[in-house]
Amino acid sequence: MLDNPVKKPLVKVRDLKMHFPIYSGFFQRHTGNVKAVDGVSFDVFEGETLGLVGESGCGKSTCGRAVLRLYDITTGSIEIDGKEIGATPQADLRPIRPTMQMVFQDPQASLNPRMTVQSIIQEPLDEHTKLSQKEKQEKVWELMDAVGLNRRFAGRYPHAFSGGQRQRIGIARALALNPKFIVCDEPIAALDVSIQAQVVNLLEDLQEKYGLTYLFISHDLSMVRHIATRVAVMYLGKIVELAPREALYASPQHPYTEALLSAVPEPDPSLESRADRIILQGDVPSPSKPPKGCNFCTRCPKVMDICKETEPEFKEVKPGHFAACHLLDKS
Amino acid sequence: MLGVVGESGSGKSVTMMSLLGLLPSPPADVHSGTVTFDGKDLLKVDPETLRTIRGRKIGFIFQDPMTSLNPVFNVGYQIMEPLRVHMGMDKKAAEARAQELLELVGIPDAKRRLKDYPHQFSGGMRQRVMIAIALACDPQVLIADEPTTALDVTIQAQILELMKDLRQKLGMAVIWITHDLGVIAGIADRVMVMYGGQIVEHAPVKELFRNPKHPYTKALLKTVPSVRGARVRRLTTIEGQPPILGAQPTSCPFRDRCSEPLTVCASKNPPRYEVGNGHDVACFHADALETAHAG
Ligand SMILES: Nc1ncnc2c1ncn2[C@@H]1O[C@H](COP(=O)(O)OP(=O)(O)OP(=O)(O)O)[C@@H](O)[C@H]1O
Ligand SMILES: Nc1ncnc2c1ncn2[C@@H]1O[C@H](COP(=O)(O)OP(=O)(O)OP(=O)(O)O)[C@@H](O)[C@H]1O
Ligand SMILES: [Mg+2]
Ligand SMILES: [Mg+2]
């Protein structure tokens, strides 16, 4: 991944696997694994935004959480800012937690319903800084302004906010400790377009100001195209394509990426029902029983015999452009 | 199908919940108005009738799946419960139907997943479980509050197809709350735009996109980035913050952020003006249009 040799990777992930055990039957025996993330490798360069896109359930959130070690991972190596943390015990991770933060997909599940917005945003400051109460108050207000929450809401509880407002509380909280690396798990999915644009602009401003690095998980391809420097496409626990933004959108190499790009709805009813839309047929296989060969072979419009036998290798097909597909073998 | 769009915090969810008497009262208090369903005013019927209507005739998809799915019951139980209560199915029939519903919303390995708990599902899968529950009893009306925000485009397209299909087969009416104008463009017949707790514009879908009248709607249409065409360096936003919903408004709620405010906007809240083609808009700029239209 040498598309930008001056930049050094802040995050290096190699062959990361996260399998969840399945227990079944009367004795709850361990009968299989949900291979939510099944061997992914990528770098995130300092100051860039790596977009991570893919279908619902393909393992994006699990991947993001595993990189931050919110799980004890199955195997693989994760290096953040020069430190290998793949196998570090949870207790030893505490001192480096402030440098890496996460904005969660489900705002409701990540906000304590018994705490006011003030105390939710302030909590990380209490835990990891020695600011005075007055300074903390200032910081909380600053953060609330930054994410577009009215200061007058500081004393309210999460339930009294709309879905989008709750998401902004989570973003403010993640920003509190001036982290270096933020995993944004669908940070804007719950927001309407104008607030989405505000939050994306905000994330970009903060990135410029503090040199932040983002892993930006999203299914919104138009938003990813806007914010990401490079984009990784995931399918059923694996990365199938990774490329600089322009290259990915202009000439996708993997049939799955092609299908994904063709399915984006147009915000204009007269353009709807375009003919070039590729609708994928067939069911998404379960991550507990991935198909033999290429994971995408059950739904691929260009499937060949070899795809059902051998797993394609993830390799560089053009400078900086990686993909895993047998179609690319021939050329 | 009616699409409801509007900014975050504009009152879309609260409006829909009040329709069904779902807000705890106090503190919430529905001040006035009527909600008619099948000739009955839902704000006046007794709680018992309301409960059956809610369970059987109206399907509801909540915005936040984690709050509306119960974490201590497995997903299968939660889909089967309404089937057994409202449709009188036995355990076996309900189980078969539950599996069918999960397959319908595109969850792989549906039979096994019935035994899983909500935290074992991905964000988008939880949302699809909610859709399955809402569709369980073949409702006449489906109210969907941001039902596809967590779904990628391919699955979203699949759900939208499913909706179109069900509307045709069952004659189901759908109210679709969203902030995604792309989705609205694809499936709605009519669109209602909300701002600051009020309806500011209402029109057939093509008319709205071709001919937006309210400055808020115009701004909203400009904020959408695209996968095609040139990439803009910075996204357009609507300047300023959304209003805090409090007392009855005495001025136009969008005034402070409006690109073309008039003096009258500060002293009066605009009524909804008819501008033709089944299109109405709450903006004083439309006042002139209405007179022109009438004359
Ligand atoms: N704690 C868990 N136990 C068992 N299985 C899990 C657990 N968490 C996630 N999974 C499974 O792992 C797979 C990937 O889930 P993940 O949440 O990473 O998907 P995702 O790509 O984020 O999808 P979405 O876009 O819908 O949020 C899913 O099949 C999910 O059911
Ligand atoms: N229980 C409550 N108590 C007090 N205020 C509330 C309560 N629930 C919602 N509100 C307020 O009502 C307003 C409208 O909220 P609503 O949930 O309807 O927004 P929405 O249009 O659905 O937004 P979103 O797109 O973010 O979901 C918000 O300003 C919110 O803060
Ligand atoms: Mg997710
Ligand atoms: Mg809402």
XYZ file of C-alpha atoms and ligand atoms in Angstrom:
690
model
C 0.000 0.000 0.000
C 2.569 2.454 -1.198
C 0.305 4.903 -2.925
C 1.575 7.688 -0.732
C 5.077 6.914 0.421
C 5.616 10.168 2.362
C 2.862 9.297 4.778
C 3.455 6.769 7.473
C 0.786 4.396 8.607
C -0.690 5.247 11.992
C -2.687 2.051 12.086
C -1.512 -1.254 10.658
C -3.823 -4.241 10.659
C -2.685 -7.669 9.478
C -4.810 -10.762 9.026
C -7.303 -9.690 11.672
C -9.916 -12.291 12.568
C -12.835 -11.952 14.918
C -14.971 -15.050 15.266
C -17.949 -15.301 17.598
C -18.656 -18.798 18.898
C -22.078 -20.370 18.282
C -23.427 -22.543 21.061
C -26.379 -24.770 20.360
C -28.312 -27.776 21.494
C -29.387 -28.745 24.963
C -25.860 -28.742 26.363
C -24.984 -25.468 24.644
C -22.024 -27.041 22.951
C -19.715 -24.972 20.822
C -20.900 -25.956 17.353
C -19.410 -23.340 15.053
C -18.262 -19.780 14.597
C -19.712 -16.612 13.161
C -16.761 -15.428 11.123
C -17.689 -11.760 11.400
C -14.199 -10.590 10.409
C -12.166 -13.210 8.623
C -8.647 -12.121 7.813
C -8.487 -8.462 6.887
C -5.321 -6.417 6.371
C -5.088 -2.679 5.798
C -3.187 0.445 6.797
C -4.563 3.803 7.802
C -2.102 6.596 7.096
C -1.627 9.484 9.440
C -4.075 12.271 8.695
C -6.118 10.336 6.170
C -9.635 8.993 6.255
C -10.070 5.394 5.297
C -13.670 4.698 4.359
C -14.967 1.215 5.131
C -18.082 0.308 3.198
C -20.125 -2.822 2.619
C -23.469 -4.424 3.055
C -25.279 -4.663 6.353
C -23.903 -7.521 8.441
C -20.637 -7.871 6.518
C -18.563 -7.151 9.636
C -17.769 -3.433 9.455
C -18.680 -2.588 13.052
C -16.978 -5.709 14.334
C -13.847 -4.767 12.405
C -13.852 -1.227 13.811
C -14.399 -2.427 17.333
C -11.753 -5.110 17.025
C -9.162 -2.604 15.802
C -9.776 -0.558 18.947
C -9.592 -3.745 20.966
C -13.125 -3.473 22.278
C -13.060 -7.220 21.753
C -10.426 -9.793 22.500
C -9.632 -10.701 18.938
C -9.339 -14.228 17.575
C -6.021 -13.706 15.760
C -4.111 -11.040 13.938
C -1.899 -8.084 14.620
C -2.917 -4.478 15.206
C -0.350 -1.746 15.452
C -1.447 1.737 16.486
C 1.056 4.582 16.585
C 3.936 2.129 16.672
C 2.509 -0.039 19.450
C 1.369 -3.592 18.873
C -1.913 -4.041 20.745
C -3.322 -7.186 19.163
C -2.712 -9.331 22.202
C -2.378 -6.710 24.955
C -4.572 -7.495 27.982
C -7.485 -5.078 28.478
C -6.077 -3.607 31.702
C -2.860 -2.515 29.984
C -4.783 -0.754 27.224
C -6.172 1.932 29.517
C -3.332 4.453 29.188
C -3.524 4.441 25.396
C -7.341 4.543 25.221
C -7.490 8.384 25.034
C -5.614 8.379 21.713
C -8.191 6.129 20.070
C -11.906 6.754 20.273
C -15.070 5.475 18.716
C -18.338 7.034 17.655
C -20.910 4.280 17.882
C -23.518 3.223 15.385
C -26.359 2.944 17.864
C -26.474 6.177 19.850
C -29.101 4.863 22.216
C -27.058 1.871 23.271
C -23.931 3.888 23.935
C -25.361 6.676 26.084
C -26.134 6.066 29.729
C -29.824 6.982 30.135
C -29.335 8.091 33.727
C -26.696 10.716 32.955
C -27.301 14.237 31.715
C -25.703 15.336 28.472
C -23.310 17.473 30.472
C -22.037 14.527 32.473
C -21.907 12.194 29.467
C -19.625 14.547 27.563
C -17.656 15.380 30.670
C -17.043 11.809 31.783
C -13.920 11.171 29.686
C -12.517 14.504 30.898
C -13.072 13.382 34.484
C -11.380 10.080 33.847
C -8.361 11.104 31.855
C -7.592 14.792 32.546
C -6.872 17.061 35.488
C -8.873 20.068 34.282
C -10.723 22.202 36.849
C -14.522 22.021 36.868
C -14.660 25.451 35.236
C -12.359 24.374 32.418
C -14.350 21.196 31.934
C -17.560 23.212 31.725
C -16.011 25.447 29.077
C -14.823 22.411 27.135
C -18.230 20.742 27.297
C -19.902 23.875 25.938
C -17.301 24.197 23.239
C -17.931 20.594 22.198
C -21.682 21.079 22.232
C -21.318 24.114 19.979
C -18.988 22.192 17.719
C -21.519 19.447 17.081
C -24.500 21.764 16.877
C -26.220 20.992 20.154
C -27.835 23.897 21.912
C -26.087 24.664 25.212
C -29.436 24.970 26.926
C -29.864 21.192 26.553
C -26.853 20.403 28.776
C -29.007 19.398 31.743
C -31.287 17.069 29.756
C -31.229 13.284 29.627
C -30.681 11.322 26.391
C -34.306 10.175 26.032
C -35.443 13.757 25.581
C -33.468 14.094 22.355
C -34.286 13.153 18.803
C -32.281 10.356 17.186
C -29.972 12.743 15.394
C -29.372 14.848 18.454
C -28.343 11.752 20.407
C -25.781 10.879 17.762
C -24.241 14.318 18.159
C -23.854 13.760 21.906
C -21.804 10.664 21.098
C -19.598 12.584 18.678
C -18.988 15.353 21.209
C -17.986 12.752 23.750
C -15.541 11.038 21.408
C -13.899 14.367 20.615
C -13.467 15.348 24.250
C -9.956 13.960 24.716
C -8.486 15.239 21.436
C -7.804 11.713 20.182
C -5.466 10.870 17.294
C -7.443 8.068 15.743
C -11.221 7.870 15.667
C -13.313 4.999 14.403
C -16.574 6.532 13.259
C -19.151 3.759 12.994
C -21.900 5.137 10.789
C -21.661 8.447 12.634
C -24.094 10.183 10.354
C -26.579 7.509 9.391
C -29.117 8.760 11.917
C -28.757 12.376 10.855
C -30.651 14.270 8.213
C -28.721 15.533 5.208
C -28.134 19.071 6.369
C -26.838 17.941 9.754
C -24.871 15.181 8.020
C -23.161 17.812 5.949
C -22.465 19.850 9.072
C -20.983 16.878 10.905
C -18.882 15.821 7.926
C -17.576 19.356 7.526
C -16.890 19.376 11.257
C -14.985 16.100 11.067
C -12.959 17.504 8.166
C -12.199 20.725 10.038
C -11.089 18.816 13.118
C -8.970 16.569 10.967
C -7.208 19.517 9.419
C -6.754 21.282 12.733
C -5.498 18.371 14.814
C -4.215 16.029 12.121
C -6.801 13.411 13.071
C -6.960 10.036 11.405
C -10.310 8.392 10.782
C -11.613 4.980 9.999
C -14.979 5.984 8.634
C -17.492 3.148 8.538
C -20.519 3.814 6.416
C -22.881 2.342 3.913
C -23.483 5.748 2.374
C -21.301 5.682 -0.707
C -21.893 9.273 -1.648
C -20.820 10.487 1.768
C -17.776 8.204 1.791
C -16.813 9.527 -1.598
C -16.842 12.954 -0.091
C -14.929 12.323 3.105
C -12.563 9.408 2.460
C -9.030 9.559 1.105
C -9.070 5.836 0.345
C -11.914 3.366 0.489
C -12.038 -0.281 1.518
C -14.981 -2.421 0.449
C -15.940 -5.318 2.669
C -18.009 -8.372 1.850
C -18.801 -11.187 4.253
C -15.902 -10.630 6.645
C -13.227 -9.866 4.034
C -11.961 -6.797 2.257
C -12.566 -7.339 -1.461
C -11.242 -4.048 -2.780
C -9.181 -1.153 -1.454
C -8.247 1.886 -3.505
C -7.831 5.632 -3.496
C -11.211 7.305 -3.688
C -11.103 8.543 -7.273
C -9.905 5.208 -8.606
C -12.528 3.239 -6.730
C -15.464 5.320 -7.886
C -14.194 5.823 -11.421
C -13.065 2.267 -12.167
C -14.165 -0.303 -9.621
C -12.336 -3.599 -10.176
C -14.436 -5.986 -8.130
C -17.934 -6.977 -9.348
C -19.285 -6.420 -5.844
C -18.060 -2.825 -5.786
C -19.635 -2.337 -9.209
C -22.983 -3.590 -7.979
C -22.771 -1.478 -4.851
C -22.065 1.690 -6.811
C -24.851 1.054 -9.267
C -27.474 0.678 -6.540
C -27.183 4.147 -4.981
C -30.570 5.872 -5.170
C -30.672 9.253 -6.929
C -32.201 12.190 -5.115
C -34.219 13.020 -8.189
C -37.380 11.084 -9.121
C -36.952 11.672 -12.862
C -33.585 9.900 -12.809
C -34.925 6.972 -10.814
C -35.359 3.584 -12.457
C -32.102 3.832 -14.350
C -31.387 0.880 -16.548
C -27.765 0.313 -15.577
C -28.612 -0.679 -12.038
C -27.208 -4.067 -11.069
C -29.539 -5.804 -8.636
C -27.773 -8.645 -6.901
C -29.609 -11.937 -6.925
C -29.473 -14.624 -4.318
C -29.202 -14.569 -0.585
C -26.303 -13.251 1.389
C -24.552 -16.326 2.760
C -24.326 -16.600 6.512
C -20.950 -15.644 8.010
C -21.053 -18.901 9.927
C -21.103 -20.898 6.665
C -19.180 -18.894 4.069
C -19.194 -20.567 0.630
C -16.238 -22.472 -0.730
C -13.942 -20.443 -2.968
C -14.707 -16.746 -3.319
C -17.139 -15.423 -0.714
C -19.030 -13.510 -3.391
C -19.471 -16.454 -5.783
C -23.086 -17.134 -4.770
C -24.256 -13.714 -5.940
C -21.648 -12.574 -8.427
C -23.092 -11.698 -11.866
C -19.752 -12.645 -13.466
C -19.136 -15.885 -11.590
C -16.789 -18.474 -13.181
C -16.044 -22.085 -12.285
C -12.794 -21.316 -10.524
C -14.618 -18.908 -8.168
C -16.483 -21.812 -6.605
C -13.259 -23.659 -5.913
C -10.392 -21.334 -5.056
C -10.375 -18.253 -2.937
C -9.007 -15.284 -4.930
C -5.924 -13.572 -3.604
C -6.097 -9.972 -2.375
C -3.413 -8.259 -4.427
C -2.364 -5.014 -5.999
C -3.901 -4.774 -9.470
C -2.812 -1.205 -10.216
C -0.564 1.016 -8.119
C -2.336 1.521 -4.803
C -5.413 -0.352 -6.019
C -6.012 -3.720 -4.380
C -8.694 -6.278 -5.168
C -9.477 -9.941 -4.680
C -11.120 -11.354 -7.810
C -10.268 -14.112 -10.291
C -11.362 -11.918 -13.192
C -8.260 -9.882 -12.562
C -5.965 -12.894 -12.834
C -6.109 -13.088 -16.615
C -4.865 -9.614 -17.385
C -47.175 6.332 0.057
C -46.527 9.441 2.092
C -42.932 10.430 2.717
C -42.107 12.672 5.658
C -38.761 14.455 5.534
C -37.214 17.069 7.726
C -34.235 17.940 9.723
C -33.174 16.102 12.804
C -35.193 17.384 15.738
C -37.912 18.799 13.516
C -40.569 16.742 15.262
C -41.095 13.885 12.814
C -40.905 11.110 15.383
C -42.883 12.994 17.997
C -45.660 13.704 15.492
C -45.954 10.059 14.514
C -45.840 8.795 18.063
C -48.555 11.204 19.125
C -50.713 9.819 16.317
C -50.715 6.531 18.107
C -50.945 7.771 21.660
C -47.495 6.424 22.381
C -46.067 9.370 24.235
C -46.207 9.105 28.009
C -48.637 11.683 29.314
C -47.545 13.590 31.357
C -45.091 15.039 30.371
C -46.247 14.896 26.802
C -49.581 16.420 26.095
C -51.301 16.395 22.751
C -52.935 19.782 22.648
C -55.417 19.664 19.891
C -56.331 18.060 16.634
C -57.759 14.743 15.571
C -56.303 11.571 14.130
C -58.766 9.593 12.088
C -58.222 5.958 11.233
C -60.971 3.951 9.599
C -63.504 6.550 10.785
C -62.439 6.483 14.432
C -60.595 9.277 16.179
C -57.565 7.577 17.648
C -57.049 10.273 20.248
C -60.502 9.577 21.699
C -60.972 5.798 21.595
C -60.516 3.807 24.785
C -57.056 2.380 25.509
C -58.168 -1.200 24.821
C -59.371 -0.497 21.267
C -56.293 1.586 20.653
C -54.072 -1.302 21.647
C -55.682 -3.723 19.211
C -55.617 -1.217 16.387
C -51.991 -0.548 17.124
C -51.046 -4.194 17.238
C -53.150 -5.531 14.426
C -53.930 -2.822 11.917
C -51.035 -0.427 12.185
C -47.453 -1.567 11.998
C -44.871 0.681 13.529
C -41.132 0.682 12.932
C -39.301 2.715 15.522
C -36.240 4.741 14.803
C -34.040 3.196 17.431
C -34.063 -0.600 17.193
C -32.100 -1.138 20.381
C -34.726 0.628 22.484
C -37.658 -1.151 20.956
C -36.259 -4.653 20.840
C -36.177 -6.308 24.201
C -32.612 -7.410 24.977
C -33.651 -10.318 27.207
C -35.853 -12.162 24.698
C -34.570 -13.790 21.555
C -35.608 -12.329 18.258
C -37.849 -15.252 17.335
C -39.963 -14.761 20.430
C -40.332 -11.089 19.666
C -41.584 -11.732 16.147
C -43.866 -14.589 17.199
C -45.488 -12.754 20.095
C -47.741 -10.471 17.971
C -48.525 -13.364 15.621
C -49.846 -15.434 18.489
C -51.664 -12.607 20.271
C -53.246 -10.857 17.297
C -53.459 -13.567 14.650
C -54.146 -16.473 17.027
C -51.442 -18.651 15.466
C -50.123 -21.688 17.298
C -46.453 -22.030 18.114
C -45.560 -23.979 15.001
C -47.360 -21.722 12.556
C -45.915 -18.658 14.226
C -42.425 -20.068 14.019
C -42.758 -20.826 10.324
C -44.120 -17.364 9.668
C -41.347 -15.752 11.723
C -38.704 -17.536 9.702
C -40.418 -16.487 6.486
C -40.466 -12.864 7.648
C -36.761 -12.854 8.460
C -36.025 -14.302 5.042
C -38.215 -11.644 3.479
C -36.050 -8.893 4.969
C -32.927 -10.654 3.766
C -31.368 -12.098 6.906
C -29.297 -15.151 6.051
C -29.609 -18.383 8.004
C -33.009 -17.195 9.289
C -34.025 -20.348 11.110
C -30.975 -20.393 13.349
C -31.016 -16.636 13.892
C -34.499 -16.799 15.437
C -32.803 -18.037 18.579
C -30.300 -15.178 18.700
C -30.612 -12.141 20.938
C -30.638 -8.564 19.616
C -27.025 -7.820 20.609
C -25.851 -10.622 18.332
C -27.235 -8.849 15.283
C -25.528 -6.076 13.369
C -27.072 -2.591 13.387
C -28.758 -3.063 10.043
C -30.004 -6.523 10.933
C -31.701 -5.178 14.047
C -33.411 -2.646 11.891
C -34.569 -5.419 9.579
C -35.896 -7.405 12.540
C -37.970 -4.345 13.416
C -39.344 -4.282 9.887
C -40.207 -7.970 10.123
C -42.092 -7.404 13.384
C -43.997 -4.468 11.942
C -45.043 -6.509 8.912
C -45.922 -9.606 10.930
C -49.666 -9.020 11.109
C -50.230 -7.705 7.562
C -51.023 -4.187 8.750
C -53.261 -1.816 6.785
C -51.051 1.098 7.626
C -47.334 0.979 8.193
C -45.611 3.853 9.930
C -41.892 3.580 9.452
C -39.618 5.954 11.339
C -36.247 6.050 9.567
C -36.470 2.319 8.849
C -33.499 2.102 6.505
C -30.939 4.536 7.926
C -28.636 1.693 8.979
C -28.984 -0.228 5.743
C -26.647 -0.184 2.805
C -27.991 0.589 -0.617
C -28.355 -2.977 -1.861
C -30.420 -4.114 1.098
C -32.250 -0.832 1.159
C -33.210 -1.363 -2.457
C -34.428 -4.837 -1.535
C -36.557 -3.461 1.336
C -37.965 -0.729 -0.874
C -38.941 -3.345 -3.474
C -40.570 -5.361 -0.704
C -42.556 -2.302 0.374
C -43.767 -1.570 -3.157
C -44.761 -5.182 -3.474
C -46.681 -5.298 -0.211
C -48.441 -2.084 -1.024
C -49.723 -3.605 -4.215
C -50.616 -6.982 -2.775
C -52.120 -5.895 0.531
C -53.086 -2.350 -0.375
C -51.033 -1.285 2.606
C -50.639 2.449 3.125
C -47.214 3.558 4.222
C -45.974 6.620 6.038
C -42.224 6.721 5.587
C -40.266 9.058 7.828
C -36.775 9.754 6.617
C -34.157 12.344 5.959
C -32.950 10.575 2.845
C -34.241 12.385 -0.178
C -32.939 9.632 -2.436
C -35.256 7.128 -0.795
C -38.165 9.531 -0.957
C -37.534 10.149 -4.630
C -37.681 6.428 -5.247
C -40.840 5.378 -3.478
C -43.069 8.150 -2.177
C -46.169 9.417 -3.952
C -46.480 12.502 -1.809
C -43.958 14.233 0.425
C -44.428 16.247 3.565
C -41.516 18.434 4.677
C -41.338 19.283 8.374
C -39.430 22.018 10.057
C -39.552 23.185 13.672
C -42.471 20.926 14.526
C -44.613 22.096 11.619
C -45.378 21.036 8.096
C -43.762 23.626 5.875
C -44.381 22.037 2.495
C -46.504 19.240 1.100
C -46.622 18.123 -2.522
C -46.626 15.164 -4.913
C -43.098 13.823 -5.141
C -42.155 14.896 -8.659
C -43.647 18.320 -8.131
C -41.638 18.779 -4.942
C -38.317 17.879 -6.503
C -38.970 19.837 -9.674
C -40.478 22.838 -8.057
C -39.577 23.261 -4.383
C -41.156 26.377 -2.958
C -40.071 26.639 0.647
C -36.563 28.019 1.221
C -35.941 25.153 3.633
C -36.840 22.509 1.062
C -34.620 24.209 -1.495
C -31.734 24.237 0.949
C -32.377 20.597 1.826
C -32.194 19.565 -1.819
C -28.869 21.340 -2.201
C -27.166 19.570 0.705
C -27.152 16.091 -0.848
C -23.780 14.889 -2.126
C -23.754 12.543 -5.091
C -21.750 9.514 -6.223
C -21.769 10.867 -9.732
C -20.587 14.148 -11.172
C -17.915 16.388 -9.756
C -17.032 16.061 -6.121
C -17.553 19.322 -4.260
C -14.770 20.475 -2.015
C -17.040 21.370 0.826
C -20.599 20.288 1.417
C -23.309 22.920 1.511
C -24.979 23.199 4.851
C -27.925 25.157 6.083
C -26.409 27.764 8.345
C -27.561 28.117 11.934
C -29.179 25.786 14.389
C -32.635 24.289 14.311
C -35.118 26.025 16.572
C -35.883 24.847 20.066
C -39.439 23.675 20.119
C -41.267 25.477 22.862
C -44.383 27.584 22.942
C -46.633 28.183 19.944
C -44.523 29.974 17.349
C -45.299 33.622 16.733
C -42.969 33.992 13.764
C -41.733 31.800 10.955
C -39.534 29.110 12.576
C -37.114 29.111 9.639
C -36.684 32.896 9.600
C -33.206 33.014 11.203
C -31.719 30.607 8.678
C -33.706 31.700 5.673
C -31.837 33.099 2.680
C -34.702 35.365 1.669
C -36.586 36.538 4.795
C -39.341 39.151 4.595
C -40.302 41.598 7.353
C -43.640 39.902 7.880
C -41.824 36.648 8.774
C -40.749 38.118 12.113
C -44.225 38.929 13.283
C -46.399 36.089 12.011
C -46.124 32.347 11.535
C -47.009 31.719 7.892
C -50.128 29.628 7.180
C -50.078 26.959 4.482
C -50.820 28.423 1.081
C -52.172 26.377 -1.817
C -50.049 26.896 -4.899
C -51.707 24.437 -7.277
C -50.887 20.865 -8.379
C -51.778 19.594 -4.903
C -48.841 21.557 -3.583
C -49.006 23.685 -0.467
C -46.343 25.610 1.353
C -46.057 27.602 4.576
C -44.082 30.600 3.418
C -45.065 34.210 2.896
C -43.326 34.174 -0.462
C -46.082 31.869 -1.611
C -48.728 34.390 -0.628
C -48.210 36.263 -3.867
C -48.275 33.008 -5.823
C -51.533 31.949 -4.290
C -53.241 35.188 -5.189
C -51.839 34.897 -8.673
C -53.040 31.316 -8.896
C -56.513 32.197 -7.599
C -56.734 35.214 -9.884
N -21.649 -10.365 19.862
C -21.922 -11.096 18.777
N -22.215 -12.408 18.873
C -22.478 -13.151 17.773
N -22.505 -12.667 16.514
C -22.250 -11.364 16.346
C -21.943 -10.502 17.458
N -21.726 -9.252 16.995
C -21.895 -9.317 15.637
N -22.209 -10.584 15.253
C -22.448 -11.040 13.867
O -21.330 -10.681 13.087
C -21.740 -10.273 11.779
C -21.172 -8.918 11.461
O -21.747 -7.932 12.296
P -21.362 -6.393 12.267
O -22.120 -5.724 13.360
O -19.894 -6.256 12.262
O -21.932 -5.974 10.857
P -21.899 -4.556 10.139
O -21.104 -4.714 8.891
O -21.518 -3.504 11.087
O -23.402 -4.393 9.688
P -24.384 -3.118 9.792
O -24.102 -2.276 8.601
O -25.742 -3.758 9.691
O -24.140 -2.448 11.103
C -23.260 -10.351 11.778
O -23.656 -11.548 11.161
C -23.639 -10.345 13.237
O -24.825 -11.041 13.450
N -39.357 12.976 25.831
C -39.053 14.211 25.425
N -38.999 15.242 26.301
C -38.671 16.498 25.881
N -38.375 16.832 24.606
C -38.416 15.853 23.686
C -38.745 14.495 24.039
N -38.695 13.719 22.910
C -38.342 14.567 21.915
N -38.180 15.851 22.361
C -37.793 17.012 21.554
O -38.733 17.171 20.499
C -38.076 17.604 19.308
C -38.496 16.735 18.124
O -38.006 15.407 18.319
P -38.272 14.229 17.272
O -37.753 12.981 17.907
O -39.680 14.243 16.798
O -37.314 14.658 16.078
P -37.154 13.979 14.660
O -37.711 14.929 13.666
O -37.680 12.600 14.665
O -35.568 13.992 14.517
P -34.539 12.827 14.075
O -34.458 12.901 12.595
O -33.241 13.290 14.692
O -35.031 11.560 14.632
C -36.576 17.572 19.595
O -36.120 18.908 19.760
C -36.449 16.792 20.878
O -35.380 17.309 21.661
Mg -22.521 -1.936 12.024
Mg -36.839 10.786 14.789
